[in-house]
PDB file of C-alpha atoms and ligand atoms in Angstrom:
ATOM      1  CA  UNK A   1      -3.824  14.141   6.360  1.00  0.00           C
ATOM      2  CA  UNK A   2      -2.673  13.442   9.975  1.00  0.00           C
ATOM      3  CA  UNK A   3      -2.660  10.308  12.200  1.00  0.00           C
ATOM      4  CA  UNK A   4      -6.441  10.853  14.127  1.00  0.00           C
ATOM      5  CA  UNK A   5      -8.230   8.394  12.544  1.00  0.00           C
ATOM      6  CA  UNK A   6      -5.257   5.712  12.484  1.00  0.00           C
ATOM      7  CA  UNK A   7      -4.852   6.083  16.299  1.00  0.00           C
ATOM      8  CA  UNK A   8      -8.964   6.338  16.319  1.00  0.00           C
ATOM      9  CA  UNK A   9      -9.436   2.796  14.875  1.00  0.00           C
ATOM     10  CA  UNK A  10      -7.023   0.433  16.556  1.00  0.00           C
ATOM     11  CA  UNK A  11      -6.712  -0.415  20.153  1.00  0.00           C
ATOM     12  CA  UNK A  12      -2.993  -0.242  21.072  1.00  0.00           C
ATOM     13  CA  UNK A  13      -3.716  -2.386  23.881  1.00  0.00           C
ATOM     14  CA  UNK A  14      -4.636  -5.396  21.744  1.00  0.00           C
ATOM     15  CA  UNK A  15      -2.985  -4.899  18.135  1.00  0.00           C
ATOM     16  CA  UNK A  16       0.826  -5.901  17.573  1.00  0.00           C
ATOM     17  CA  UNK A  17       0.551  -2.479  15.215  1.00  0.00           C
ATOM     18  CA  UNK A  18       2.726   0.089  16.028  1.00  0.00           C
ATOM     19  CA  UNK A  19       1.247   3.398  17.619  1.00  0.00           C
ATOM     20  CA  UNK A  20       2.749   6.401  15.186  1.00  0.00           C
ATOM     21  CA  UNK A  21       3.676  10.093  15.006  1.00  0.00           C
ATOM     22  CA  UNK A  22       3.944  11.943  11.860  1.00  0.00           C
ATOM     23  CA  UNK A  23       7.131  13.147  11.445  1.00  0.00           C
ATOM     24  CA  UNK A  24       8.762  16.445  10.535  1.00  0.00           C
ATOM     25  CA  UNK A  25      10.528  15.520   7.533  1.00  0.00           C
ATOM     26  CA  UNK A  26       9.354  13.347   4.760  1.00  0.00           C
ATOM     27  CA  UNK A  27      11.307  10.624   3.182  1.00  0.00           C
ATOM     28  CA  UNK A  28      10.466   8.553   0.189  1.00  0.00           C
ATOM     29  CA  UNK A  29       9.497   5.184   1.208  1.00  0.00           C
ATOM     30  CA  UNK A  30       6.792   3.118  -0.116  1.00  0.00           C
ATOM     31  CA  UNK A  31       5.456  -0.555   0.995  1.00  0.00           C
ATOM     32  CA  UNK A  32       2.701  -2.690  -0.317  1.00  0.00           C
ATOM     33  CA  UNK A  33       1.214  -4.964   2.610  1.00  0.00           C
ATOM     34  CA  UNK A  34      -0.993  -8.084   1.543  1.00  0.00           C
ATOM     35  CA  UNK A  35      -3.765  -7.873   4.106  1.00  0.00           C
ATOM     36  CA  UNK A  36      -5.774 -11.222   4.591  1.00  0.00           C
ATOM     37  CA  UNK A  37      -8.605  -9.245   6.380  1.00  0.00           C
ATOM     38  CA  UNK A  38     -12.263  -9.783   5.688  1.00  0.00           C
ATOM     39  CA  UNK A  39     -11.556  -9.112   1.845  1.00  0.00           C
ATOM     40  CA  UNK A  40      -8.080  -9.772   0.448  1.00  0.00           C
ATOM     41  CA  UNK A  41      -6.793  -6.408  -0.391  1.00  0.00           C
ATOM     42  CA  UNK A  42      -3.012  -5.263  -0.674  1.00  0.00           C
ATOM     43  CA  UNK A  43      -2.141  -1.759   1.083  1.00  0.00           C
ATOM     44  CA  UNK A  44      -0.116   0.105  -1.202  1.00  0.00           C
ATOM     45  CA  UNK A  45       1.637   3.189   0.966  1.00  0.00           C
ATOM     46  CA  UNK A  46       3.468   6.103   0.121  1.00  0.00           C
ATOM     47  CA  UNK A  47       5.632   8.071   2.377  1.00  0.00           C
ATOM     48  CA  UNK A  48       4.193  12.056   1.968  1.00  0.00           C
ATOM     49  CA  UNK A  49       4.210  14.693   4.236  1.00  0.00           C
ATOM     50  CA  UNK A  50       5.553  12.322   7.258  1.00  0.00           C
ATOM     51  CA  UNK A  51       3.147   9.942   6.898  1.00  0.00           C
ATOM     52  CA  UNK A  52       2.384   6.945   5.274  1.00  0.00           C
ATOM     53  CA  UNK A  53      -0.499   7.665   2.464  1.00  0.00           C
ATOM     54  CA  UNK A  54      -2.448   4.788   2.030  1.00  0.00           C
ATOM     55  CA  UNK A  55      -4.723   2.812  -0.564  1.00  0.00           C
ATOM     56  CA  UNK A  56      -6.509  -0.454  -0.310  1.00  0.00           C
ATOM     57  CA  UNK A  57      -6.248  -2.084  -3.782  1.00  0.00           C
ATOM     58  CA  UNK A  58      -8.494  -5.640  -3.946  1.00  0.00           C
ATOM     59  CA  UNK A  59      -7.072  -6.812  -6.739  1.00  0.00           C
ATOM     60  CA  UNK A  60      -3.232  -6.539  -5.663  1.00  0.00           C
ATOM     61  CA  UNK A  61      -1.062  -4.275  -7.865  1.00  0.00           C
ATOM     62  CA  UNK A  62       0.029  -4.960 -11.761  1.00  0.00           C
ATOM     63  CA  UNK A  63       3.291  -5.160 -13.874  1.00  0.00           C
ATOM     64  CA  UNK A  64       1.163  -4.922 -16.702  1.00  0.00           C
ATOM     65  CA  UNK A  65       0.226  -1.667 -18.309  1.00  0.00           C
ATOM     66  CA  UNK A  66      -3.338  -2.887 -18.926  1.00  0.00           C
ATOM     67  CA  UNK A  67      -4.172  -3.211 -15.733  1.00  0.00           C
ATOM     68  CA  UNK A  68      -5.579  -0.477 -14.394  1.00  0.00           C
ATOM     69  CA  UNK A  69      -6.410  -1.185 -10.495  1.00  0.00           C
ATOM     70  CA  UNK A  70      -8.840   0.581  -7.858  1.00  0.00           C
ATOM     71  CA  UNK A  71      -7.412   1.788  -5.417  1.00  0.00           C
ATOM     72  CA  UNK A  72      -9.518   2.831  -2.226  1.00  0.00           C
ATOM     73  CA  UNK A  73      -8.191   5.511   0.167  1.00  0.00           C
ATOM     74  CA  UNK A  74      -8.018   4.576   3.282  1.00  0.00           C
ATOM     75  CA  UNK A  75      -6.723   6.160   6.311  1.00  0.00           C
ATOM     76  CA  UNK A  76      -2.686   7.568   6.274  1.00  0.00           C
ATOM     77  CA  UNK A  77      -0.821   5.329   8.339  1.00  0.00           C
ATOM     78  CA  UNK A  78       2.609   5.887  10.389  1.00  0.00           C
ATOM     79  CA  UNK A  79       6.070   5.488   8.776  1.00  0.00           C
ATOM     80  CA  UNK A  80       6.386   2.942  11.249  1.00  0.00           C
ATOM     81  CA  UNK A  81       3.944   1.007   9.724  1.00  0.00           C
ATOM     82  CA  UNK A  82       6.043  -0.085   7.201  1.00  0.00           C
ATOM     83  CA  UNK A  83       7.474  -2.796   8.390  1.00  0.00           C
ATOM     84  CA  UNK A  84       4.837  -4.239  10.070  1.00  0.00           C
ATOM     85  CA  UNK A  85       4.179  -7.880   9.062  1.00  0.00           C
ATOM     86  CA  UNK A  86       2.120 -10.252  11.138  1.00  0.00           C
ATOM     87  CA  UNK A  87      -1.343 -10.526  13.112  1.00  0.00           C
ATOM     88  CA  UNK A  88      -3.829  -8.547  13.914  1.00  0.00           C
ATOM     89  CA  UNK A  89      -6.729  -9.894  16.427  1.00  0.00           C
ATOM     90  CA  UNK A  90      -9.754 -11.378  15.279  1.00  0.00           C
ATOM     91  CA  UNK A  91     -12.060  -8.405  16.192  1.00  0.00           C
ATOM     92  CA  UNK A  92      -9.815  -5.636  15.697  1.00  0.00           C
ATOM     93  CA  UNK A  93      -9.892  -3.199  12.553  1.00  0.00           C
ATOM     94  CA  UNK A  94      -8.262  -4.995   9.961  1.00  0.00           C
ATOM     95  CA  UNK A  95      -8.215  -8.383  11.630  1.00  0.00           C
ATOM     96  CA  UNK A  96      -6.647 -10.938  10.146  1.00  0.00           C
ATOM     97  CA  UNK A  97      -2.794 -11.413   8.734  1.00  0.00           C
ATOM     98  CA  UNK A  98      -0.431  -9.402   6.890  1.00  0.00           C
ATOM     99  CA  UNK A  99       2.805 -10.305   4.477  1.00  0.00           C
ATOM    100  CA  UNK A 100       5.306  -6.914   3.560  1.00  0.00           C
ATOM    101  CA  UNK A 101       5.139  -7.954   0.383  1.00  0.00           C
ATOM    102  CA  UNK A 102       7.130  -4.956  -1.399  1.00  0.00           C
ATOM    103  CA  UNK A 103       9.255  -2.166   0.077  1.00  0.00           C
ATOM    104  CA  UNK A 104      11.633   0.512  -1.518  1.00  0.00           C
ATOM    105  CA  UNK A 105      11.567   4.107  -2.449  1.00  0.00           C
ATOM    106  CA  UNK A 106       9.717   6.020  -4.917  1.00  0.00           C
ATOM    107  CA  UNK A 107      10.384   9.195  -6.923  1.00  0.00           C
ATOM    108  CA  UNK A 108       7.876  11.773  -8.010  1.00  0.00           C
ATOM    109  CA  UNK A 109       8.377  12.621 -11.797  1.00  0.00           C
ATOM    110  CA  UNK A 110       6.348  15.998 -10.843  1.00  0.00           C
ATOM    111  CA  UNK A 111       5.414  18.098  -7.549  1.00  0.00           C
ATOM    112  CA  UNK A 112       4.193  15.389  -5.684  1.00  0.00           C
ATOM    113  CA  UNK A 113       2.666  17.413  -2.831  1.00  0.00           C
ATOM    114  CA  UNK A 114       0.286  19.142  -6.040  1.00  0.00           C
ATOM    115  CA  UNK A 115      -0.254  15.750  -7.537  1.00  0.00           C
ATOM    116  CA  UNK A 116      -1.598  14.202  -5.032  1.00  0.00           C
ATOM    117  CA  UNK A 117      -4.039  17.428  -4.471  1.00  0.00           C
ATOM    118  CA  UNK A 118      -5.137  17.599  -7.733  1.00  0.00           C
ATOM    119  CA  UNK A 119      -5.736  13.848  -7.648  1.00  0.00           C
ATOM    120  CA  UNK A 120      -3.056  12.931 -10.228  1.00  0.00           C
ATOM    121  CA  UNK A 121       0.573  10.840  -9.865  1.00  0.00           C
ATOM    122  CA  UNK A 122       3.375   9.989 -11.367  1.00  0.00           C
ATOM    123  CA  UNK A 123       6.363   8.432  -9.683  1.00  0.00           C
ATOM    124  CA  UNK A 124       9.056   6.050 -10.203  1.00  0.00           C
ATOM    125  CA  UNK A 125       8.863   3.116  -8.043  1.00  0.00           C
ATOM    126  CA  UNK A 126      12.669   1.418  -6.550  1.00  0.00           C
ATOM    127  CA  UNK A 127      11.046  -1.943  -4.553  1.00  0.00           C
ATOM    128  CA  UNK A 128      12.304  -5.671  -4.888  1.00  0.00           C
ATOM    129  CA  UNK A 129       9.292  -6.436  -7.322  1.00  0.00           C
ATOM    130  CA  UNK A 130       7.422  -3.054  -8.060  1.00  0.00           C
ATOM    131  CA  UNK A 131       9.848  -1.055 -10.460  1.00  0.00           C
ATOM    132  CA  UNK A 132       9.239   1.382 -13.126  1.00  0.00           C
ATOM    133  CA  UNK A 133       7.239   4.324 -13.857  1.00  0.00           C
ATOM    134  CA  UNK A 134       3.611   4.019 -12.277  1.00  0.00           C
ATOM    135  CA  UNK A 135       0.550   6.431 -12.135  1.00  0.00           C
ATOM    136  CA  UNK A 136      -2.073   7.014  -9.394  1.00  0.00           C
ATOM    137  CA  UNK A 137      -5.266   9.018 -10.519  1.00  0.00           C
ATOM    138  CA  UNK A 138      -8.646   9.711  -9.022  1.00  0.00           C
ATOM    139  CA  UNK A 139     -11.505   8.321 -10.630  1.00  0.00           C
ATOM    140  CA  UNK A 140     -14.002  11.658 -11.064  1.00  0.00           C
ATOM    141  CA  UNK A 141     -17.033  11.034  -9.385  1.00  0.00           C
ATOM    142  CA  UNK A 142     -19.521  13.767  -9.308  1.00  0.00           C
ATOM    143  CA  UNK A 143     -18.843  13.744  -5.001  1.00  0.00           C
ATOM    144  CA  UNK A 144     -15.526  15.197  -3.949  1.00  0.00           C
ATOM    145  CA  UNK A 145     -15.344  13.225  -0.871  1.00  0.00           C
ATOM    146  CA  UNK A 146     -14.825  10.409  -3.236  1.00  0.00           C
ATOM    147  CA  UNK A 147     -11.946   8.252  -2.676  1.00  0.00           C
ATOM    148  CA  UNK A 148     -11.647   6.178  -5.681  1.00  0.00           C
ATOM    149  CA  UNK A 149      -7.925   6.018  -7.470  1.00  0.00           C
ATOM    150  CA  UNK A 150      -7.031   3.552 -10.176  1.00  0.00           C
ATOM    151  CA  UNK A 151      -3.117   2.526 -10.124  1.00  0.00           C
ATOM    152  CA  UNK A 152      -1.757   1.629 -12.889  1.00  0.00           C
ATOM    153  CA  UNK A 153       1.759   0.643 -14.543  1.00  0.00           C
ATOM    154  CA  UNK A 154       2.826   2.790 -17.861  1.00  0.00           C
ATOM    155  CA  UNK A 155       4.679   1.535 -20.188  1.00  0.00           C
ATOM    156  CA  UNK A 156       8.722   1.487 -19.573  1.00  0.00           C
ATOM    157  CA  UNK A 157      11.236  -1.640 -20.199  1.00  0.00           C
ATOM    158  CA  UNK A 158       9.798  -2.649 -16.094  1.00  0.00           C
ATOM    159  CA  UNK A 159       6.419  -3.429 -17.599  1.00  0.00           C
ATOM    160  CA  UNK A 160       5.360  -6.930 -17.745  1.00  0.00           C
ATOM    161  CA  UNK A 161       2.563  -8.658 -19.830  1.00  0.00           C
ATOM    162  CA  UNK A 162       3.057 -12.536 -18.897  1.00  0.00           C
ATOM    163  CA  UNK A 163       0.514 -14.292 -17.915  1.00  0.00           C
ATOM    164  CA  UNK A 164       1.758 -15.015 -14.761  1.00  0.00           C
ATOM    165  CA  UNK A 165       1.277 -11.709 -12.611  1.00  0.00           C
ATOM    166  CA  UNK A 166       4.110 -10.534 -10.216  1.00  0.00           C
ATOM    167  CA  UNK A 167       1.317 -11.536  -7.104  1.00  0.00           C
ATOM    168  CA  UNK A 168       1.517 -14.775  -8.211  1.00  0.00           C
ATOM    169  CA  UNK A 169       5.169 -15.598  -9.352  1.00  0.00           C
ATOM    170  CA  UNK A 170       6.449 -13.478  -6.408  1.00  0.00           C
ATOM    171  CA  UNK A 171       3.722 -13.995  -3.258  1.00  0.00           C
ATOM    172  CA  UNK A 172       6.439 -14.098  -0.980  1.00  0.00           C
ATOM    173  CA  UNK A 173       7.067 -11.396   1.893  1.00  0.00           C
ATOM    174  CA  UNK A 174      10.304  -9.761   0.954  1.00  0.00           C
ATOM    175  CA  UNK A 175      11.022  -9.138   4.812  1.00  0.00           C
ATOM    176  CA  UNK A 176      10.629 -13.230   5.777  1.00  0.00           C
ATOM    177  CA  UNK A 177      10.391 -14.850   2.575  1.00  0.00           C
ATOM    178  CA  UNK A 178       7.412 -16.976   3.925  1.00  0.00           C
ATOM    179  CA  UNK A 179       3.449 -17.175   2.458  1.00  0.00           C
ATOM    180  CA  UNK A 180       0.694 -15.307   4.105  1.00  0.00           C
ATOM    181  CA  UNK A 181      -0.450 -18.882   5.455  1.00  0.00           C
ATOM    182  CA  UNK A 182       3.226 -19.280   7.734  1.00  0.00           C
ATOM    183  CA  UNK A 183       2.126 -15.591   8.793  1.00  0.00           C
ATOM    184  CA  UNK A 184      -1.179 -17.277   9.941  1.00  0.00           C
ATOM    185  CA  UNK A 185       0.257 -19.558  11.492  1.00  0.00           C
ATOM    186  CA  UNK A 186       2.795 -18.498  13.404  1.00  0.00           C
ATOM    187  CA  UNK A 187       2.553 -16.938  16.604  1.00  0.00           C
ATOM    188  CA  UNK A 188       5.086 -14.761  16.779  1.00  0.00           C
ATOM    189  CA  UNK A 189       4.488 -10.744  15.342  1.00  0.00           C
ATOM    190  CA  UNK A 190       7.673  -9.877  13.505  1.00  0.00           C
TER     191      UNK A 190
HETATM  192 MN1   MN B   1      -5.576  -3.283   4.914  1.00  0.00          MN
END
């Protein structure tokens, strides 16, 4: 884990995204970005170790235990990162327009450090529309390099089987309140 490939990737000089440091001691916030880049995907990070751990999840995350979601590894991002809500350049990594969709805390249930080694995690989850008990675990593929999870909700009184998912009763950012198509619209990088 570390910041090099974050910093690697984006061009300070022409991304709004904050440049980042790990820090020495790790707090326990989480965010889920919806990120209208090439592919709509939703960035589900985890504060760990001083930096933000991150996953790209294309089909946006789930209330409902049934659900299981991939969730692609991607590169760990700053803490600053989280809340980061507007454009990034046409032509940049990750071009395209982002919405802070969720923010809180989260609580490991076990050693989270281990868990997330061994490719297994449970954690309680404290955001404005993510709440509950949720599990991250590694798909096994036969390569270890693989970076495959599935996130999924398990079953407490925050799970939710309506019809409607929480992406689509609640697409609002919870930092602006407006839809990923104001974002896109405005000019200004909040
Ligand atoms: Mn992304």
């Amino acid at each position: 884990m570390g910041l090099a490939e974050y910093n690697k990737k984006r061009d300070f000089k022409k991304t709004p995204e904050p440049r980042g440091k790990a820090k020495a001691a790790s707090g326990r916030s989480f965010v889920v970005q919806k990120h209208a880049a090439r592919q709509l995907h939703y960035d589900f990070r985890m504060e760990l170790e001083g930096v933000l751990t991150s996953c790209a999840i294309p089909k946006a995350p789930s209330l409902d235990p049934k659900n299981k979601r991939l969730a692609m590894e991607t590169e760990d991002n700053p803490v600053e990162y989280g809340p980061f809500e507007g454009i990034i350049p046409k032509g940049e990594y990750g071009g395209g327009t982002v919405l802070l969709w969720d923010r809180g805390t989260w609580t490991p249930v076990e050693d989270a450090k281990k868990g997330y080694r061994a490719g297994r995690l449970k954690f309680l989850l404290d955001g404005e529309k993510l709440r509950g008990l949720f599990t991250l675990v590694k798909t096994k593929g036969r390569d270890t390099r693989d970076r495959s999870w599935l996130l999924f909700k398990d079953r407490d009184d925050f799970a939710k089987t309506a019809k409607k998912t929480i992406v689509e009763s609640r697409p609002e950012s919870v930092a602006t309140g407006r839809s990923i198509e104001e974002i896109a619209a405005s000019k200004d990088r909040v």
